Amino acid sequence: MPGFEIFGEEEKKEVLDVLETGVLFRYGFDNARNGHWKAQSFEKELCDLTGAGFSHLCSSGTAALCVAMVSCGIGAGDEVIVPPFTFVATFESVLNIGAIPVFAEIDDTLCLDPEKLEDFITEKTKAVIPVHMCGSMAKIDRIKEVCDKNNIVLIEDACQSIGGTFHGTALGRFGKAGCYSFDAVKTVTCGEGGGIITDEKNIYDNIHMYADHGHDHIGNDRGLENHPFLGMNYRISELNAAVGLAQLRKLPEMIKTQKRNKKMIKDALKEINEVSFRNIPDEDGDTATFLSVFLPDEKRARDIAGKLAKAGVTGCPYWYDNKWHYIKKWDHLINLSAPTKLPIHKYENHPDYRNIKLPQSDNIMKKTISMQIMLNWTESEIEERIDKILGVFK
Ligand SMILES: *Cc1c(COP(=O)(O)O)cnc(C)c1O
């Protein structure tokens, strides 16, 4: 999966273009930059890829989530529904804008369960952020219906699913805004970077201004720009954007390779009765960065996860014990630990994170093992891997 597996001449060329001009800033320096606008080019190509009307790059996926929420009118004291299975960045970004993360159940897609969503909606719920985890999608059509019915903003965390689609529409395009991450271990990497897409011009304007100190980006003299509102610095640099631009152009090929590699392993695992597979609402739209399987119960899942590690089958996380990706081990959230007082410490009615009960999610995560799909595997390496995996199930 990680795009860094296939760094080559293309990334070097884009980076050298930037270094040769000395312009690392994404705005201005029109003459000095010798026609190179890496962030702008990336944004244009991200629109082409997703079909979105507007896109904007940020310094990270976490930044993208913060900027997207603020730009869609989510702020202090608002409740935002998120899944308990995600990278910590999803709820962190909610806390960072002073909003309150509320955790809802996931289903066998490993993403938010649309059928349980309404149980978690209150009069303070302003947004839902489903996360398209591990390269595949939530039941995003149903989630959108629930959001629309309840007049709630839908923002997609597609940080792990760039290039994914649901019935032909890009993941990230179902709500008011969609966010991607281009950090060092994502499918498309900039080193550090993120992106936001939207179809609404007014939201886009909020996004590019808020992500750059509230500057309105009008006129040629940067120092004379107006500030319609307060902002922050969530900008990407031209160097990071240059790497990502080369990577984005390789995405279709990456997904093809991942699909082929995943299929070989999945076909082999179909022979094993005790294994069932993650529900993928639209297989064609899967980016195939992971193959996720269910074992009959927690005991067997732990047994298999241990044996896979012992057999040297690398990259097979048992998420239920993982400190980055499942709520059970998010001690900092559970205790609301911080070096200082955060806005959430002032709210009396935020959930008691020590006491979150999500039995359906627990039951699913307890029996889930994922297998990361790499780009550089040769066919014989995959066959060797399959032999080892089948050996573990004997
Ligand atoms: C990686 C990731 C993020 C955050 O992205 P960064 O670029 O690392 O800040 C957010 N959500 C999910 C689901 C992620 O996997």
Coordinates of C-alpha atoms and ligand atoms in Angstrom, one line a residue:
M1 CA 0.0 0.0 0.0
P2 CA 2.3 2.8 0.9
G3 CA 3.1 4.9 -2.1
F4 CA 6.7 5.2 -1.0
E5 CA 7.2 1.6 -2.2
I6 CA 7.2 2.9 -5.7
F7 CA 9.1 6.2 -5.5
G8 CA 11.0 6.8 -8.8
E9 CA 12.2 9.3 -11.3
E10 CA 8.8 10.9 -11.5
E11 CA 8.9 12.1 -7.8
K12 CA 12.5 13.3 -8.2
K13 CA 11.6 15.3 -11.3
E14 CA 8.7 17.1 -9.6
V15 CA 10.8 17.9 -6.5
L16 CA 13.7 19.1 -8.6
D17 CA 11.4 21.4 -10.6
V18 CA 10.6 23.1 -7.3
L19 CA 14.2 23.2 -5.9
E20 CA 15.5 24.7 -9.1
T21 CA 13.2 27.7 -8.7
G22 CA 13.8 28.1 -4.9
V23 CA 10.0 28.8 -4.5
L24 CA 8.7 26.5 -1.8
F25 CA 5.6 28.7 -1.1
R26 CA 2.4 27.7 -2.9
Y27 CA 1.2 31.2 -3.4
G28 CA 2.8 34.1 -5.3
F29 CA 6.4 34.6 -6.6
D30 CA 4.8 34.4 -10.1
N31 CA 8.0 35.2 -12.0
A32 CA 10.5 33.3 -9.9
R33 CA 8.6 30.0 -10.0
N34 CA 9.2 29.4 -13.7
G35 CA 5.7 28.2 -14.3
H36 CA 5.7 25.5 -11.5
W37 CA 2.6 25.5 -9.4
K38 CA 2.8 22.1 -7.8
A39 CA 0.0 22.5 -5.2
Q40 CA -2.3 24.0 -7.8
S41 CA -1.6 21.3 -10.3
F42 CA -2.2 18.6 -7.6
E43 CA -5.5 20.3 -6.7
K44 CA -6.6 20.3 -10.4
E45 CA -5.7 16.7 -10.8
L46 CA -7.5 15.8 -7.6
C47 CA -10.6 17.4 -9.0
D48 CA -10.1 15.4 -12.3
L49 CA -9.7 12.2 -10.3
T50 CA -12.7 12.6 -8.0
G51 CA -15.0 14.7 -10.2
A52 CA -15.2 17.3 -7.4
G53 CA -15.7 21.0 -8.3
F54 CA -13.1 22.2 -5.9
S55 CA -10.1 20.9 -4.0
H56 CA -7.5 22.3 -1.6
L57 CA -4.4 20.8 -0.2
C58 CA -3.5 21.1 3.5
S59 CA -0.5 20.3 5.7
S60 CA -2.0 17.0 6.8
G61 CA -5.1 14.8 6.7
T62 CA -5.8 15.9 10.3
A63 CA -5.6 19.6 9.2
A64 CA -7.9 18.8 6.3
L65 CA -10.5 17.4 8.7
C66 CA -10.2 20.5 11.0
V67 CA -10.5 22.9 8.0
A68 CA -13.4 21.0 6.5
M69 CA -15.4 21.0 9.7
V70 CA -14.8 24.7 10.4
S71 CA -15.6 25.6 6.7
C72 CA -18.9 23.7 6.9
G73 CA -19.9 25.6 10.0
I74 CA -19.0 23.1 12.7
G75 CA -17.6 24.6 15.9
A76 CA -17.4 24.8 19.6
G77 CA -19.8 22.7 21.5
D78 CA -21.3 20.9 18.5
E79 CA -21.5 17.2 18.6
V80 CA -19.8 15.3 15.8
I81 CA -20.5 11.5 15.3
V82 CA -17.5 9.5 14.5
P83 CA -16.6 5.7 14.5
P84 CA -14.6 4.0 17.2
F85 CA -12.5 2.2 14.6
T86 CA -10.4 4.8 12.9
F87 CA -7.0 6.5 13.3
V88 CA -6.9 8.8 16.4
A89 CA -6.8 11.8 14.0
T90 CA -10.5 11.7 13.3
F91 CA -11.6 12.4 16.9
E92 CA -8.6 14.6 17.6
S93 CA -9.6 17.0 14.8
V94 CA -13.1 17.2 16.3
L95 CA -11.6 18.1 19.7
N96 CA -9.2 20.5 18.1
I97 CA -12.0 22.7 16.8
G98 CA -13.7 22.6 20.2
A99 CA -16.4 20.2 19.1
I100 CA -17.5 17.0 20.9
P101 CA -16.8 13.6 19.4
V102 CA -19.6 11.1 19.9
F103 CA -18.8 7.5 19.0
A104 CA -21.4 5.4 17.2
E105 CA -21.4 1.7 16.3
I106 CA -19.7 0.2 13.2
D107 CA -21.1 -2.7 11.2
D108 CA -19.5 -5.5 9.2
T109 CA -18.2 -2.9 6.7
L110 CA -15.8 -1.9 9.6
C111 CA -17.3 1.6 9.1
L112 CA -20.2 3.5 10.7
D113 CA -23.5 1.5 10.8
P114 CA -26.2 3.7 9.2
E115 CA -28.9 1.6 10.9
K116 CA -27.6 2.6 14.4
L117 CA -26.7 6.2 13.6
E118 CA -30.0 7.7 14.8
D119 CA -29.5 6.2 18.2
F120 CA -26.6 8.6 18.7
I121 CA -28.1 11.8 17.2
T122 CA -29.1 14.5 19.7
E123 CA -30.3 18.1 19.2
K124 CA -26.6 19.1 19.4
T125 CA -25.5 16.8 16.6
K126 CA -24.1 19.0 13.8
A127 CA -22.1 16.6 11.7
V128 CA -21.4 12.9 11.0
I129 CA -17.9 11.9 9.9
P130 CA -17.9 8.3 8.5
V131 CA -14.4 6.9 7.9
H132 CA -13.8 4.7 4.9
M133 CA -11.4 2.5 6.7
C134 CA -8.6 0.4 5.3
G135 CA -9.2 1.3 1.6
S136 CA -12.9 0.4 1.4
M137 CA -16.2 2.1 1.9
A138 CA -19.0 2.6 4.4
K139 CA -22.6 2.2 3.3
I140 CA -22.3 5.8 2.4
D141 CA -25.6 6.1 0.5
R142 CA -27.5 5.0 3.6
I143 CA -25.4 7.3 5.9
K144 CA -26.1 10.2 3.6
E145 CA -29.9 9.5 3.7
V146 CA -29.8 9.5 7.5
C147 CA -27.8 12.8 7.5
D148 CA -30.2 14.4 5.0
K149 CA -33.2 13.3 6.9
N150 CA -31.9 14.8 10.2
N151 CA -30.4 17.9 8.6
I152 CA -26.9 17.0 9.6
V153 CA -23.7 17.9 7.8
L154 CA -21.9 14.9 6.2
I155 CA -18.1 15.1 6.0
E156 CA -16.2 12.0 4.8
D157 CA -12.9 10.9 6.3
A158 CA -11.5 9.2 3.1
C159 CA -7.9 9.6 4.4
Q160 CA -7.3 5.9 3.9
S161 CA -9.3 5.5 0.7
I162 CA -8.1 7.9 -2.0
G163 CA -9.2 6.5 -5.4
G164 CA -12.0 4.5 -3.9
T165 CA -15.5 4.8 -5.3
F166 CA -19.1 3.7 -4.5
H167 CA -21.2 2.9 -7.5
G168 CA -18.9 5.0 -9.6
T169 CA -18.8 8.1 -7.4
A170 CA -15.5 8.9 -5.6
L171 CA -15.4 8.4 -1.9
G172 CA -15.3 11.9 -0.5
R173 CA -18.0 13.2 -2.7
F174 CA -21.1 12.2 -0.9
G175 CA -21.2 15.0 1.7
K176 CA -20.4 18.6 2.0
A177 CA -16.7 17.9 2.0
G178 CA -14.3 14.9 1.8
C179 CA -10.9 14.6 3.3
Y180 CA -7.8 12.7 2.2
S181 CA -4.4 12.1 3.9
F182 CA -1.1 12.0 2.0
D183 CA 1.1 11.3 5.1
A184 CA 4.2 9.2 4.8
V185 CA 2.4 5.8 5.0
K186 CA -0.7 6.4 2.9
T187 CA -1.4 5.2 -0.6
V188 CA -0.5 8.5 -2.2
T189 CA 2.1 10.3 -0.1
C190 CA 3.5 13.8 0.0
G191 CA 5.6 13.0 3.2
E192 CA 3.1 15.1 5.1
G193 CA -0.1 16.4 3.4
G194 CA -3.8 16.3 3.1
G195 CA -6.6 17.3 0.8
I196 CA -10.2 18.4 0.9
I197 CA -12.7 18.3 -1.9
T198 CA -16.1 19.9 -2.1
D199 CA -18.7 20.9 -4.8
E200 CA -19.7 24.1 -3.1
K201 CA -17.9 27.3 -3.9
N202 CA -18.7 29.1 -0.6
I203 CA -17.3 26.1 1.3
Y204 CA -14.2 26.1 -0.9
D205 CA -13.7 29.8 -0.2
N206 CA -13.9 29.1 3.5
I207 CA -11.5 26.3 3.1
H208 CA -8.7 28.0 1.3
M209 CA -9.0 31.2 3.4
Y210 CA -9.2 29.4 6.8
A211 CA -6.2 27.2 5.9
D212 CA -4.1 30.3 5.3
H213 CA -4.7 32.7 8.2
G214 CA -8.0 33.9 6.7
H215 CA -6.2 35.6 3.7
D216 CA -8.7 36.1 0.9
H217 CA -6.1 35.4 -1.9
I218 CA -7.4 38.3 -4.0
G219 CA -4.9 40.6 -5.8
N220 CA -1.2 40.2 -6.5
D221 CA 0.3 41.8 -3.4
R222 CA 0.1 39.2 -0.6
G223 CA 0.6 41.8 2.1
L224 CA -2.5 43.7 1.0
E225 CA -4.9 40.8 1.2
N226 CA -8.0 41.2 3.3
H227 CA -9.1 38.9 6.1
P228 CA -12.8 38.1 6.0
F229 CA -12.3 35.9 9.1
L230 CA -9.7 34.4 11.5
G231 CA -7.7 31.5 10.2
M232 CA -4.8 29.3 10.9
N233 CA -1.8 28.0 9.0
Y234 CA -2.7 24.6 7.5
R235 CA -0.8 25.2 4.2
I236 CA 1.1 22.6 2.3
S237 CA 4.6 23.4 0.8
E238 CA 5.4 23.1 -2.9
L239 CA 8.0 20.4 -2.0
N240 CA 5.4 18.2 -0.4
A241 CA 2.9 18.9 -3.2
A242 CA 5.5 18.0 -5.8
V243 CA 6.0 14.5 -4.4
G244 CA 2.2 14.0 -4.1
L245 CA 1.6 15.1 -7.7
A246 CA 3.9 12.4 -9.1
Q247 CA 2.3 9.9 -6.7
L248 CA -1.3 10.8 -7.7
R249 CA -0.5 10.1 -11.3
K250 CA 0.5 6.6 -10.3
L251 CA -2.7 5.9 -8.3
P252 CA -4.7 4.0 -11.0
E253 CA -1.7 1.7 -11.5
M254 CA -1.3 1.3 -7.7
I255 CA -5.0 0.3 -7.2
K256 CA -4.7 -2.2 -10.1
T257 CA -1.7 -3.8 -8.5
Q258 CA -3.3 -3.9 -5.1
K259 CA -6.5 -5.5 -6.5
R260 CA -4.5 -8.2 -8.2
N261 CA -2.5 -9.0 -5.1
K262 CA -5.5 -8.9 -2.8
K263 CA -7.5 -11.2 -5.1
M264 CA -4.8 -13.9 -5.0
I265 CA -4.8 -14.0 -1.2
K266 CA -8.6 -13.7 -0.9
D267 CA -9.2 -16.5 -3.4
A268 CA -6.9 -18.7 -1.3
L269 CA -8.7 -17.8 1.9
K270 CA -12.1 -18.6 0.4
E271 CA -11.2 -22.3 0.8
I272 CA -11.1 -21.9 4.6
N273 CA -14.6 -22.5 6.1
E274 CA -14.0 -20.6 9.3
V275 CA -13.0 -17.4 7.5
S276 CA -15.5 -14.8 6.3
F277 CA -14.8 -11.5 4.7
R278 CA -15.5 -7.9 5.5
N279 CA -18.6 -6.6 3.8
I280 CA -17.6 -4.3 0.9
P281 CA -20.7 -2.5 -0.3
D282 CA -19.2 -2.1 -3.8
E283 CA -16.3 -4.4 -4.6
D284 CA -15.5 -2.5 -7.8
G285 CA -14.8 0.6 -5.7
D286 CA -12.4 -1.1 -3.3
T287 CA -8.8 0.3 -3.4
A288 CA -7.6 -3.0 -2.0
T289 CA -5.0 -1.7 0.5
F290 CA -6.1 -4.3 3.0
L291 CA -7.9 -7.7 3.1
S292 CA -9.9 -7.9 6.3
V293 CA -11.3 -11.2 7.5
F294 CA -13.6 -12.3 10.4
L295 CA -12.8 -15.4 12.5
P296 CA -15.6 -17.2 14.3
D297 CA -14.7 -15.6 17.7
E298 CA -12.2 -13.6 19.7
K299 CA -10.3 -16.6 20.9
R300 CA -9.7 -18.0 17.4
A301 CA -8.9 -14.5 16.0
R302 CA -6.2 -14.0 18.7
D303 CA -4.9 -17.5 18.0
I304 CA -4.6 -16.9 14.3
A305 CA -3.1 -13.4 14.7
G306 CA -0.4 -14.8 17.0
K307 CA 0.3 -17.7 14.6
L308 CA 0.5 -15.3 11.6
A309 CA 3.1 -13.2 13.3
K310 CA 5.1 -16.3 14.3
A311 CA 5.0 -17.6 10.8
G312 CA 6.5 -14.3 9.6
V313 CA 3.3 -13.1 7.8
T314 CA 4.0 -9.4 8.4
G315 CA 1.4 -6.6 8.3
C316 CA -1.6 -8.4 9.8
P317 CA -2.9 -6.1 12.5
Y318 CA -5.4 -7.4 15.2
W319 CA -7.0 -4.0 15.6
Y320 CA -8.9 -4.8 18.8
D321 CA -5.6 -4.5 20.7
N322 CA -4.2 -1.7 18.6
K323 CA -3.5 1.6 20.4
W324 CA -3.8 3.8 17.3
H325 CA -7.0 2.5 15.7
Y326 CA -9.6 1.3 18.2
I327 CA -11.2 3.2 21.0
K328 CA -10.5 0.6 23.8
K329 CA -6.9 1.7 24.0
W330 CA -7.2 5.4 23.4
D331 CA -6.2 6.3 27.0
H332 CA -5.6 10.0 26.2
L333 CA -9.2 10.3 25.0
I334 CA -10.6 8.2 27.8
N335 CA -8.9 10.4 30.4
L336 CA -9.1 13.6 28.4
S337 CA -5.4 14.1 29.2
A338 CA -3.9 17.3 27.9
P339 CA -1.0 19.6 28.8
T340 CA -3.5 22.3 29.4
K341 CA -7.3 23.0 29.6
L342 CA -9.0 22.2 26.3
P343 CA -12.5 23.5 25.3
I344 CA -14.0 20.1 26.0
H345 CA -12.9 20.3 29.6
K346 CA -15.5 23.1 30.0
Y347 CA -18.4 21.1 28.7
E348 CA -20.5 19.4 31.3
N349 CA -22.4 17.3 29.0
H350 CA -19.8 15.7 26.9
P351 CA -19.8 11.9 26.9
D352 CA -17.9 10.2 29.7
Y353 CA -15.3 8.6 27.5
R354 CA -14.4 6.1 30.3
N355 CA -17.7 4.6 29.9
I356 CA -18.4 4.3 26.2
K357 CA -20.3 1.1 25.5
L358 CA -20.3 -0.1 21.9
P359 CA -21.0 -3.8 22.1
Q360 CA -21.7 -4.3 18.4
S361 CA -18.3 -2.7 17.5
D362 CA -16.5 -4.7 20.1
N363 CA -18.0 -7.9 18.8
I364 CA -16.9 -7.1 15.3
M365 CA -13.4 -5.9 16.1
K366 CA -12.7 -8.8 18.5
K367 CA -12.9 -11.2 15.5
T368 CA -11.3 -9.1 12.8
I369 CA -7.8 -9.5 11.4
S370 CA -6.6 -7.3 8.5
M371 CA -3.8 -8.1 6.1
Q372 CA -2.0 -5.2 4.4
I373 CA -1.6 -5.5 0.6
M374 CA 1.8 -4.3 -0.7
L375 CA 2.7 -3.0 -4.1
N376 CA 6.1 -4.5 -4.5
W377 CA 5.2 -8.1 -3.9
T378 CA 6.3 -10.4 -6.7
E379 CA 3.9 -13.2 -7.7
S380 CA 6.2 -15.8 -6.1
E381 CA 6.3 -13.8 -2.8
I382 CA 2.5 -13.8 -2.8
E383 CA 2.4 -17.5 -3.4
E384 CA 4.9 -18.0 -0.5
R385 CA 2.7 -15.8 1.7
I386 CA -0.4 -17.8 0.8
D387 CA 1.4 -21.0 1.7
K388 CA 2.3 -19.6 5.1
I389 CA -1.2 -18.3 5.7
L390 CA -2.8 -21.6 4.8
G391 CA -0.3 -23.4 7.1
V392 CA -1.5 -21.2 10.0
F393 CA -5.1 -22.4 9.5
K394 CA -4.2 -26.1 9.5
Ligands
LIG1 C1 -4.0 9.1 8.3 C2 -5.4 9.4 8.8 C3 -5.8 10.6 9.2 C4 -4.9 11.8 9.4 O1 -4.0 12.0 8.4 P1 -2.6 12.7 8.7 O2 -2.2 13.2 7.3 O3 -1.7 11.7 9.2 O4 -2.8 13.8 9.6 C5 -7.1 10.8 9.5 N1 -8.0 9.8 9.4 C6 -7.7 8.6 9.1 C7 -8.7 7.5 9.0 C8 -6.3 8.3 8.7 O5 -6.0 7.0 8.4

